[in-house]
CSV table of N, CA and C in Angstrom, one decimal:
chain,number,residue,atom,x,y,z
A,297,UNK,N,-35.4,-111.0,-51.5
A,297,UNK,CA,-35.8,-110.3,-50.3
A,297,UNK,C,-36.0,-111.3,-49.2
A,298,UNK,N,-36.4,-112.5,-49.5
A,298,UNK,CA,-36.6,-113.6,-48.4
A,298,UNK,C,-35.3,-113.9,-47.7
A,299,UNK,N,-34.2,-113.9,-48.5
A,299,UNK,CA,-32.9,-114.2,-48.0
A,299,UNK,C,-32.5,-113.1,-47.0
A,300,UNK,N,-32.8,-111.8,-47.4
A,300,UNK,CA,-32.4,-110.7,-46.5
A,300,UNK,C,-33.2,-110.8,-45.2
A,301,UNK,N,-34.5,-111.1,-45.3
A,301,UNK,CA,-35.3,-111.3,-44.1
A,301,UNK,C,-34.7,-112.4,-43.2
A,302,UNK,N,-34.3,-113.5,-43.8
A,302,UNK,CA,-33.7,-114.6,-43.0
A,302,UNK,C,-32.4,-114.1,-42.3
A,303,UNK,N,-31.6,-113.4,-43.0
A,303,UNK,CA,-30.4,-112.9,-42.5
A,303,UNK,C,-30.6,-111.8,-41.4
A,304,UNK,N,-31.7,-111.1,-41.5
A,304,UNK,CA,-31.9,-110.0,-40.5
A,304,UNK,C,-32.6,-110.6,-39.2
A,305,UNK,N,-33.0,-111.8,-39.2
A,305,UNK,CA,-33.7,-112.4,-38.0
A,305,UNK,C,-32.7,-112.5,-36.8
A,306,UNK,N,-31.5,-112.9,-37.0
A,306,UNK,CA,-30.5,-113.0,-35.9
A,306,UNK,C,-30.3,-111.7,-35.2
A,307,UNK,N,-30.0,-110.6,-36.0
A,307,UNK,CA,-29.8,-109.3,-35.3
A,307,UNK,C,-31.0,-108.8,-34.6
A,308,UNK,N,-32.2,-109.1,-35.1
A,308,UNK,CA,-33.5,-108.7,-34.4
A,308,UNK,C,-33.6,-109.5,-33.1
A,309,UNK,N,-33.2,-110.7,-33.0
A,309,UNK,CA,-33.2,-111.5,-31.8
A,309,UNK,C,-32.2,-110.9,-30.8
A,310,UNK,N,-31.1,-110.4,-31.3
A,310,UNK,CA,-30.0,-109.8,-30.5
A,310,UNK,C,-30.6,-108.5,-29.9
A,311,UNK,N,-31.3,-107.8,-30.6
A,311,UNK,CA,-32.0,-106.5,-30.1
A,311,UNK,C,-32.9,-106.9,-29.0
A,312,UNK,N,-33.6,-108.0,-29.1
A,312,UNK,CA,-34.5,-108.4,-28.0
A,312,UNK,C,-33.7,-108.8,-26.8
A,313,UNK,N,-32.6,-109.4,-26.9
A,313,UNK,CA,-31.7,-109.8,-25.8
A,313,UNK,C,-31.1,-108.5,-25.1
A,314,UNK,N,-30.8,-107.5,-26.0
A,314,UNK,CA,-30.3,-106.3,-25.4
A,314,UNK,C,-31.4,-105.6,-24.6
A,315,UNK,N,-32.6,-105.6,-25.1
A,315,UNK,CA,-33.7,-105.0,-24.5
A,315,UNK,C,-33.9,-105.6,-23.1
A,316,UNK,N,-33.8,-106.9,-23.0
A,316,UNK,CA,-33.9,-107.6,-21.7
A,316,UNK,C,-32.8,-107.2,-20.8
A,317,UNK,N,-31.6,-107.0,-21.3
A,317,UNK,CA,-30.4,-106.5,-20.5
A,317,UNK,C,-30.7,-105.1,-20.0
A,318,UNK,N,-31.3,-104.3,-20.8
A,318,UNK,CA,-31.7,-102.9,-20.4
A,318,UNK,C,-32.7,-102.9,-19.3
A,319,UNK,N,-33.6,-103.9,-19.3
A,319,UNK,CA,-34.6,-104.1,-18.2
A,319,UNK,C,-33.8,-104.4,-16.9
A,320,UNK,N,-32.9,-105.3,-17.0
A,320,UNK,CA,-32.1,-105.7,-15.8
A,320,UNK,C,-31.3,-104.4,-15.2
A,321,UNK,N,-30.7,-103.7,-16.1
A,321,UNK,CA,-29.9,-102.5,-15.8
A,321,UNK,C,-30.9,-101.5,-15.1
A,322,UNK,N,-32.0,-101.3,-15.7
A,322,UNK,CA,-33.0,-100.3,-15.2
A,322,UNK,C,-33.4,-100.7,-13.7
A,323,UNK,N,-33.7,-102.0,-13.5
A,323,UNK,CA,-34.1,-102.4,-12.2
A,323,UNK,C,-33.0,-102.2,-11.2
A,324,UNK,N,-31.7,-102.5,-11.6
A,324,UNK,CA,-30.6,-102.4,-10.7
A,324,UNK,C,-30.4,-100.9,-10.3
A,325,UNK,N,-30.5,-100.0,-11.3
A,325,UNK,CA,-30.4,-98.6,-11.1
A,325,UNK,C,-31.5,-98.1,-10.2
A,326,UNK,N,-32.7,-98.5,-10.4
A,326,UNK,CA,-33.8,-98.1,-9.5
A,326,UNK,C,-33.6,-98.5,-8.1
A,327,UNK,N,-33.1,-99.7,-7.9
A,327,UNK,CA,-32.8,-100.2,-6.5
A,327,UNK,C,-31.7,-99.3,-5.9
A,328,UNK,N,-30.6,-99.0,-6.6
A,328,UNK,CA,-29.5,-98.2,-6.1
A,328,UNK,C,-30.1,-96.8,-5.8
A,329,UNK,N,-30.9,-96.2,-6.6
A,329,UNK,CA,-31.5,-94.9,-6.4
A,329,UNK,C,-32.4,-94.9,-5.2
A,330,UNK,N,-33.2,-95.9,-5.0
A,330,UNK,CA,-34.1,-96.0,-3.8
A,330,UNK,C,-33.2,-96.1,-2.6
A,331,UNK,N,-32.2,-96.9,-2.6
A,331,UNK,CA,-31.3,-97.0,-1.4
A,331,UNK,C,-30.6,-95.7,-1.1
A,332,UNK,N,-30.1,-95.0,-2.1
A,332,UNK,CA,-29.4,-93.7,-1.9
A,332,UNK,C,-30.4,-92.7,-1.3
A,333,UNK,N,-31.6,-92.6,-1.8
A,333,UNK,CA,-32.6,-91.7,-1.3
A,333,UNK,C,-32.9,-92.0,0.2
A,334,UNK,N,-33.0,-93.3,0.5
A,334,UNK,CA,-33.2,-93.6,1.9
A,334,UNK,C,-32.0,-93.2,2.8
A,335,UNK,N,-30.8,-93.4,2.3
A,335,UNK,CA,-29.7,-93.1,3.1
A,335,UNK,C,-29.6,-91.5,3.3
A,336,UNK,N,-29.9,-90.8,2.2
A,336,UNK,CA,-29.9,-89.4,2.3
A,336,UNK,C,-30.8,-88.8,3.3
A,337,UNK,N,-32.0,-89.5,3.4
A,337,UNK,CA,-33.0,-89.1,4.4
A,337,UNK,C,-32.5,-89.3,5.8
A,338,UNK,N,-31.8,-90.5,6.0
A,338,UNK,CA,-31.2,-90.8,7.3
A,338,UNK,C,-30.1,-89.8,7.6
A,339,UNK,N,-29.3,-89.5,6.6
A,339,UNK,CA,-28.2,-88.5,6.8
A,339,UNK,C,-28.7,-87.2,7.3
A,340,UNK,N,-29.8,-86.7,6.7
A,340,UNK,CA,-30.3,-85.4,7.1
A,340,UNK,C,-30.8,-85.3,8.5
A,341,UNK,N,-31.3,-86.4,9.1
A,341,UNK,CA,-31.9,-86.3,10.4
A,341,UNK,C,-30.9,-86.8,11.5
A,342,UNK,N,-29.8,-87.4,11.1
A,342,UNK,CA,-28.9,-87.9,12.2
A,342,UNK,C,-27.9,-86.9,12.6
A,343,UNK,N,-27.6,-86.9,13.8
A,343,UNK,CA,-26.5,-86.1,14.3
A,343,UNK,C,-25.3,-86.9,14.8
A,344,UNK,N,-25.3,-88.2,14.7
A,344,UNK,CA,-24.3,-89.1,15.1
A,344,UNK,C,-23.2,-89.1,14.0
A,345,UNK,N,-22.0,-88.5,14.3
A,345,UNK,CA,-20.9,-88.4,13.3
A,345,UNK,C,-20.5,-89.7,12.8
A,346,UNK,N,-20.3,-90.7,13.6
A,346,UNK,CA,-19.8,-92.0,13.2
A,346,UNK,C,-20.8,-92.6,12.2
A,347,UNK,N,-22.1,-92.5,12.6
A,347,UNK,CA,-23.2,-93.1,11.8
A,347,UNK,C,-23.2,-92.3,10.4
A,348,UNK,N,-23.1,-91.0,10.5
A,348,UNK,CA,-23.1,-90.2,9.2
A,348,UNK,C,-21.9,-90.5,8.3
A,349,UNK,N,-20.7,-90.8,8.9
A,349,UNK,CA,-19.6,-91.3,8.1
A,349,UNK,C,-19.9,-92.6,7.4
A,350,UNK,N,-20.5,-93.5,8.1
A,350,UNK,CA,-20.8,-94.8,7.5
A,350,UNK,C,-21.8,-94.6,6.4
A,351,UNK,N,-22.8,-93.7,6.6
A,351,UNK,CA,-23.8,-93.5,5.5
A,351,UNK,C,-23.1,-92.8,4.3
A,352,UNK,N,-22.2,-91.9,4.6
A,352,UNK,CA,-21.5,-91.2,3.5
A,352,UNK,C,-20.7,-92.2,2.7
A,353,UNK,N,-20.1,-93.2,3.4
A,353,UNK,CA,-19.3,-94.2,2.7
A,353,UNK,C,-20.2,-95.1,1.8
A,354,UNK,N,-21.3,-95.4,2.4
A,354,UNK,CA,-22.2,-96.3,1.6
A,354,UNK,C,-22.8,-95.5,0.4
A,355,UNK,N,-23.0,-94.2,0.6
A,355,UNK,CA,-23.5,-93.3,-0.5
A,355,UNK,C,-22.5,-93.2,-1.6
A,356,UNK,N,-21.2,-93.1,-1.3
A,356,UNK,CA,-20.1,-93.1,-2.3
A,356,UNK,C,-20.1,-94.4,-3.0
A,357,UNK,N,-20.3,-95.5,-2.3
A,357,UNK,CA,-20.3,-96.8,-3.0
A,357,UNK,C,-21.5,-96.9,-4.0
A,358,UNK,N,-22.6,-96.4,-3.5
A,358,UNK,CA,-23.8,-96.4,-4.4
A,358,UNK,C,-23.6,-95.6,-5.6
A,359,UNK,N,-22.9,-94.4,-5.5
A,359,UNK,CA,-22.6,-93.6,-6.6
A,359,UNK,C,-21.7,-94.3,-7.6
A,360,UNK,N,-20.7,-95.0,-7.1
A,360,UNK,CA,-19.8,-95.8,-8.0
A,360,UNK,C,-20.7,-96.9,-8.8
A,361,UNK,N,-21.5,-97.5,-8.1
A,361,UNK,CA,-22.4,-98.5,-8.7
A,361,UNK,C,-23.3,-97.9,-9.7
A,362,UNK,N,-23.9,-96.8,-9.4
A,362,UNK,CA,-24.8,-96.1,-10.4
A,362,UNK,C,-24.0,-95.7,-11.6
A,363,UNK,N,-22.7,-95.3,-11.5
A,363,UNK,CA,-21.9,-94.9,-12.6
A,363,UNK,C,-21.7,-96.1,-13.5
A,364,UNK,N,-21.4,-97.3,-12.9
A,364,UNK,CA,-21.2,-98.5,-13.7
A,364,UNK,C,-22.5,-98.9,-14.5
A,365,UNK,N,-23.6,-98.7,-13.8
A,365,UNK,CA,-24.9,-99.1,-14.5
A,365,UNK,C,-25.1,-98.1,-15.6
A,366,UNK,N,-24.8,-96.8,-15.4
A,366,UNK,CA,-25.0,-95.8,-16.4
A,366,UNK,C,-24.1,-96.1,-17.7
A,367,UNK,N,-22.9,-96.5,-17.4
A,367,UNK,CA,-22.0,-96.9,-18.5
A,367,UNK,C,-22.6,-98.1,-19.3
A,368,UNK,N,-23.0,-99.1,-18.5
A,368,UNK,CA,-23.5,-100.3,-19.1
A,368,UNK,C,-24.8,-100.0,-19.9
A,369,UNK,N,-25.6,-99.1,-19.4
A,369,UNK,CA,-26.8,-98.8,-20.1
A,369,UNK,C,-26.5,-98.0,-21.4
A,370,UNK,N,-25.6,-97.1,-21.3
A,370,UNK,CA,-25.2,-96.3,-22.5
A,370,UNK,C,-24.6,-97.2,-23.6
A,371,UNK,N,-23.7,-98.1,-23.2
A,371,UNK,CA,-23.1,-99.1,-24.2
A,371,UNK,C,-24.1,-100.0,-24.8
A,372,UNK,N,-25.1,-100.4,-23.9
A,372,UNK,CA,-26.2,-101.3,-24.4
A,372,UNK,C,-27.0,-100.6,-25.5
A,373,UNK,N,-27.4,-99.4,-25.2
A,373,UNK,CA,-28.2,-98.6,-26.1
A,373,UNK,C,-27.5,-98.4,-27.4
A,374,UNK,N,-26.2,-98.0,-27.3
A,374,UNK,CA,-25.4,-97.8,-28.5
A,374,UNK,C,-25.3,-99.1,-29.3
A,375,UNK,N,-25.1,-100.2,-28.6
A,375,UNK,CA,-25.0,-101.5,-29.3
A,375,UNK,C,-26.3,-101.8,-30.0
A,376,UNK,N,-27.5,-101.6,-29.4
A,376,UNK,CA,-28.8,-101.9,-30.0
A,376,UNK,C,-29.0,-101.0,-31.2
A,377,UNK,N,-28.5,-99.8,-31.1
A,377,UNK,CA,-28.6,-98.8,-32.2
A,377,UNK,C,-27.8,-99.3,-33.4
A,378,UNK,N,-26.6,-99.8,-33.2
A,378,UNK,CA,-25.8,-100.3,-34.3
A,378,UNK,C,-26.3,-101.6,-34.9
A,379,UNK,N,-26.9,-102.5,-34.0
A,379,UNK,CA,-27.5,-103.7,-34.5
A,379,UNK,C,-28.7,-103.3,-35.4
A,380,UNK,N,-29.5,-102.3,-35.0
A,380,UNK,CA,-30.6,-101.8,-35.8
A,380,UNK,C,-30.0,-101.3,-37.2
A,381,UNK,N,-28.9,-100.6,-37.1
A,381,UNK,CA,-28.3,-100.1,-38.4
A,381,UNK,C,-27.9,-101.3,-39.3
A,382,UNK,N,-27.4,-102.4,-38.7
A,382,UNK,CA,-27.0,-103.5,-39.4
A,382,UNK,C,-28.3,-104.0,-40.2
A,383,UNK,N,-29.4,-104.1,-39.5
A,383,UNK,CA,-30.6,-104.6,-40.2
A,383,UNK,C,-31.0,-103.6,-41.3
A,384,UNK,N,-30.9,-102.4,-41.1
A,384,UNK,CA,-31.3,-101.4,-42.1
A,384,UNK,C,-30.3,-101.5,-43.3
A,385,UNK,N,-29.0,-101.6,-43.0
A,385,UNK,CA,-28.0,-101.7,-44.1
A,385,UNK,C,-28.2,-103.0,-44.9
A,386,UNK,N,-28.6,-104.1,-44.3
A,386,UNK,CA,-28.9,-105.3,-45.0
A,386,UNK,C,-30.0,-105.1,-46.0
A,387,UNK,N,-31.1,-104.4,-45.6
A,387,UNK,CA,-32.2,-104.1,-46.6
A,387,UNK,C,-31.7,-103.1,-47.6
A,388,UNK,N,-31.0,-102.1,-47.2
A,388,UNK,CA,-30.5,-101.1,-48.2
A,388,UNK,C,-29.6,-101.8,-49.3
A,389,UNK,N,-28.8,-102.6,-48.8
A,389,UNK,CA,-27.8,-103.3,-49.8
A,389,UNK,C,-28.6,-104.1,-50.8
A,390,UNK,N,-29.7,-104.8,-50.3
A,390,UNK,CA,-30.5,-105.6,-51.2
A,390,UNK,C,-31.3,-104.7,-52.2
A,391,UNK,N,-32.0,-103.7,-51.6
A,391,UNK,CA,-32.8,-102.8,-52.5
A,391,UNK,C,-32.0,-102.0,-53.5
A,392,UNK,N,-30.9,-101.5,-53.1
A,392,UNK,CA,-30.0,-100.7,-53.9
A,392,UNK,C,-29.1,-101.5,-54.8
A,393,UNK,N,-29.0,-102.8,-54.5
A,393,UNK,CA,-28.0,-103.7,-55.2
A,393,UNK,C,-26.6,-103.1,-55.1
A,394,UNK,N,-26.2,-102.7,-53.9
A,394,UNK,CA,-24.8,-102.2,-53.6
A,394,UNK,C,-24.2,-103.1,-52.6
A,395,UNK,N,-22.9,-103.1,-52.6
A,395,UNK,CA,-22.1,-104.0,-51.6
A,395,UNK,C,-21.9,-103.1,-50.4
A,396,UNK,N,-22.6,-103.4,-49.3
A,396,UNK,CA,-22.4,-102.8,-48.0
A,396,UNK,C,-21.8,-103.7,-47.0
A,397,UNK,N,-21.2,-104.8,-47.5
A,397,UNK,CA,-20.7,-105.9,-46.6
A,397,UNK,C,-19.7,-105.3,-45.5
A,398,UNK,N,-18.8,-104.5,-46.0
A,398,UNK,CA,-17.8,-103.9,-45.0
A,398,UNK,C,-18.5,-103.1,-44.0
A,399,UNK,N,-19.4,-102.2,-44.4
A,399,UNK,CA,-20.2,-101.4,-43.4
A,399,UNK,C,-21.0,-102.2,-42.4
A,400,UNK,N,-21.6,-103.3,-43.0
A,400,UNK,CA,-22.5,-104.1,-42.1
A,400,UNK,C,-21.6,-104.9,-41.1
A,401,UNK,N,-20.5,-105.4,-41.6
A,401,UNK,CA,-19.6,-106.1,-40.7
A,401,UNK,C,-19.0,-105.2,-39.6
A,402,UNK,N,-18.6,-104.0,-40.1
A,402,UNK,CA,-18.1,-103.0,-39.1
A,402,UNK,C,-19.1,-102.6,-38.0
A,403,UNK,N,-20.3,-102.3,-38.5
A,403,UNK,CA,-21.3,-102.0,-37.5
A,403,UNK,C,-21.6,-103.1,-36.5
A,404,UNK,N,-21.6,-104.4,-37.0
A,404,UNK,CA,-21.9,-105.5,-36.2
A,404,UNK,C,-20.7,-105.7,-35.2
A,405,UNK,N,-19.5,-105.6,-35.6
A,405,UNK,CA,-18.3,-105.8,-34.7
A,405,UNK,C,-18.3,-104.7,-33.7
A,406,UNK,N,-18.6,-103.5,-34.0
A,406,UNK,CA,-18.6,-102.4,-33.0
A,406,UNK,C,-19.8,-102.6,-32.0
A,407,UNK,N,-20.9,-103.1,-32.5
A,407,UNK,CA,-22.0,-103.4,-31.7
A,407,UNK,C,-21.7,-104.5,-30.7
A,408,UNK,N,-21.0,-105.5,-31.1
A,408,UNK,CA,-20.6,-106.6,-30.2
A,408,UNK,C,-19.5,-106.1,-29.2
A,409,UNK,N,-18.6,-105.2,-29.6
A,409,UNK,CA,-17.6,-104.6,-28.7
A,409,UNK,C,-18.4,-103.8,-27.6
A,410,UNK,N,-19.3,-103.0,-28.0
A,410,UNK,CA,-20.1,-102.2,-27.1
A,410,UNK,C,-20.9,-103.1,-26.1
A,411,UNK,N,-21.4,-104.2,-26.6
A,411,UNK,CA,-22.1,-105.1,-25.7
A,411,UNK,C,-21.2,-105.8,-24.7
A,412,UNK,N,-20.0,-106.1,-25.2
A,412,UNK,CA,-19.0,-106.7,-24.3
A,412,UNK,C,-18.7,-105.7,-23.2
A,413,UNK,N,-18.4,-104.5,-23.6
A,413,UNK,CA,-18.1,-103.4,-22.6
A,413,UNK,C,-19.3,-103.2,-21.6
A,414,UNK,N,-20.5,-103.3,-22.1
A,414,UNK,CA,-21.7,-103.1,-21.2
A,414,UNK,C,-21.7,-104.2,-20.2
A,415,UNK,N,-21.4,-105.5,-20.6
A,415,UNK,CA,-21.4,-106.6,-19.7
A,415,UNK,C,-20.3,-106.5,-18.7
A,416,UNK,N,-19.1,-105.9,-19.1
A,416,UNK,CA,-18.0,-105.7,-18.2
A,416,UNK,C,-18.4,-104.7,-17.2
A,417,UNK,N,-19.1,-103.6,-17.6
A,417,UNK,CA,-19.5,-102.6,-16.7
A,417,UNK,C,-20.5,-103.1,-15.7
A,418,UNK,N,-21.4,-104.0,-16.2
A,418,UNK,CA,-22.4,-104.6,-15.3
A,418,UNK,C,-21.7,-105.5,-14.3
A,419,UNK,N,-20.7,-106.3,-14.7
A,419,UNK,CA,-19.9,-107.1,-13.8
A,419,UNK,C,-19.2,-106.3,-12.8
A,420,UNK,N,-18.7,-105.1,-13.2
A,420,UNK,CA,-18.0,-104.2,-12.3
A,420,UNK,C,-19.0,-103.7,-11.2
A,421,UNK,N,-20.2,-103.4,-11.6
A,421,UNK,CA,-21.3,-103.0,-10.6
A,421,UNK,C,-21.6,-104.2,-9.6
A,422,UNK,N,-21.6,-105.4,-10.1
A,422,UNK,CA,-21.9,-106.5,-9.3
A,422,UNK,C,-20.7,-106.7,-8.3
A,423,UNK,N,-19.5,-106.5,-8.7
A,423,UNK,CA,-18.3,-106.6,-7.9
A,423,UNK,C,-18.4,-105.5,-6.8
A,424,UNK,N,-18.8,-104.3,-7.2
A,424,UNK,CA,-18.9,-103.3,-6.2
A,424,UNK,C,-20.0,-103.6,-5.1
A,425,UNK,N,-21.1,-104.1,-5.6
A,425,UNK,CA,-22.2,-104.5,-4.7
A,425,UNK,C,-21.8,-105.6,-3.7
A,426,UNK,N,-21.1,-106.6,-4.2
A,426,UNK,CA,-20.6,-107.7,-3.3
A,426,UNK,C,-19.5,-107.2,-2.3
A,427,UNK,N,-18.7,-106.3,-2.8
A,427,UNK,CA,-17.7,-105.7,-2.0
A,427,UNK,C,-18.3,-104.9,-0.8
A,428,UNK,N,-19.4,-104.2,-1.1
A,428,UNK,CA,-20.1,-103.4,-0.1
A,428,UNK,C,-20.6,-104.4,1.0
A,429,UNK,N,-21.1,-105.5,0.5
A,429,UNK,CA,-21.6,-106.5,1.5
A,429,UNK,C,-20.5,-107.0,2.3
A,430,UNK,N,-19.4,-107.3,1.7
A,430,UNK,CA,-18.2,-107.9,2.5
A,430,UNK,C,-17.7,-106.9,3.5
A,431,UNK,N,-17.8,-105.6,3.1
A,431,UNK,CA,-17.3,-104.6,4.1
A,431,UNK,C,-18.3,-104.3,5.2
A,432,UNK,N,-19.4,-104.9,5.1
A,432,UNK,CA,-20.4,-104.7,6.2
A,432,UNK,C,-21.3,-103.6,6.1
A,433,UNK,N,-21.3,-102.9,4.9
A,433,UNK,CA,-22.3,-101.8,4.7
A,433,UNK,C,-23.7,-102.4,4.7
A,434,UNK,N,-23.9,-103.5,4.1
A,434,UNK,CA,-25.2,-104.1,4.0
A,434,UNK,C,-25.1,-105.3,5.0
A,435,UNK,N,-26.2,-105.6,5.7
A,435,UNK,CA,-26.3,-106.6,6.7
A,435,UNK,C,-25.4,-106.3,7.9
A,436,UNK,N,-25.0,-105.1,8.2
A,436,UNK,CA,-24.1,-104.7,9.3
A,436,UNK,C,-24.8,-105.1,10.6
A,437,UNK,N,-26.1,-105.0,10.7
A,437,UNK,CA,-26.7,-105.2,12.0
A,437,UNK,C,-27.3,-106.6,12.1
A,438,UNK,N,-26.9,-107.6,11.2
A,438,UNK,CA,-27.4,-108.9,11.3
A,438,UNK,C,-26.3,-109.8,11.9
A,439,UNK,N,-26.7,-110.6,12.9
A,439,UNK,CA,-25.7,-111.5,13.5
A,439,UNK,C,-25.6,-112.7,12.6
A,440,UNK,N,-24.4,-113.0,12.0
A,440,UNK,CA,-24.2,-114.1,11.1
A,440,UNK,C,-23.8,-115.4,11.8
A,441,UNK,N,-23.7,-115.3,13.2
A,441,UNK,CA,-23.4,-116.5,13.9
A,441,UNK,C,-21.9,-116.9,13.9
A,442,UNK,N,-21.0,-115.9,13.6
A,442,UNK,CA,-19.6,-116.3,13.5
A,442,UNK,C,-18.9,-116.0,14.8
């Protein structure tokens, strides 16, 4: 049993890392949501068509960013679930004295694939955020001295 516990330590640390990633994703989603609510309030009270178009454009960009975060969050949770299954299968294999090596390896590989996809979705959200900045949606009224 001591060997199984030693083997299970690495996946448990991985779950901790995924939990930290979920915290980052939650914070990013909260900021996107707060910004979208502020823009919606401005959109409701403004009658300037040009200004409303720019707000609508930024809201669409925020929606795309929120979708990326949602995807990353979903993949991260699924990954953590599979890593938890790996730990459970390690103990079951030891207790029942059955070979679950293929199932354990399969779960772990799928968990890693999901984690890779989650990081790609997060990277996509970061690209969208920086693209919004380059397009002038953010910092539009700041003189950059150019």
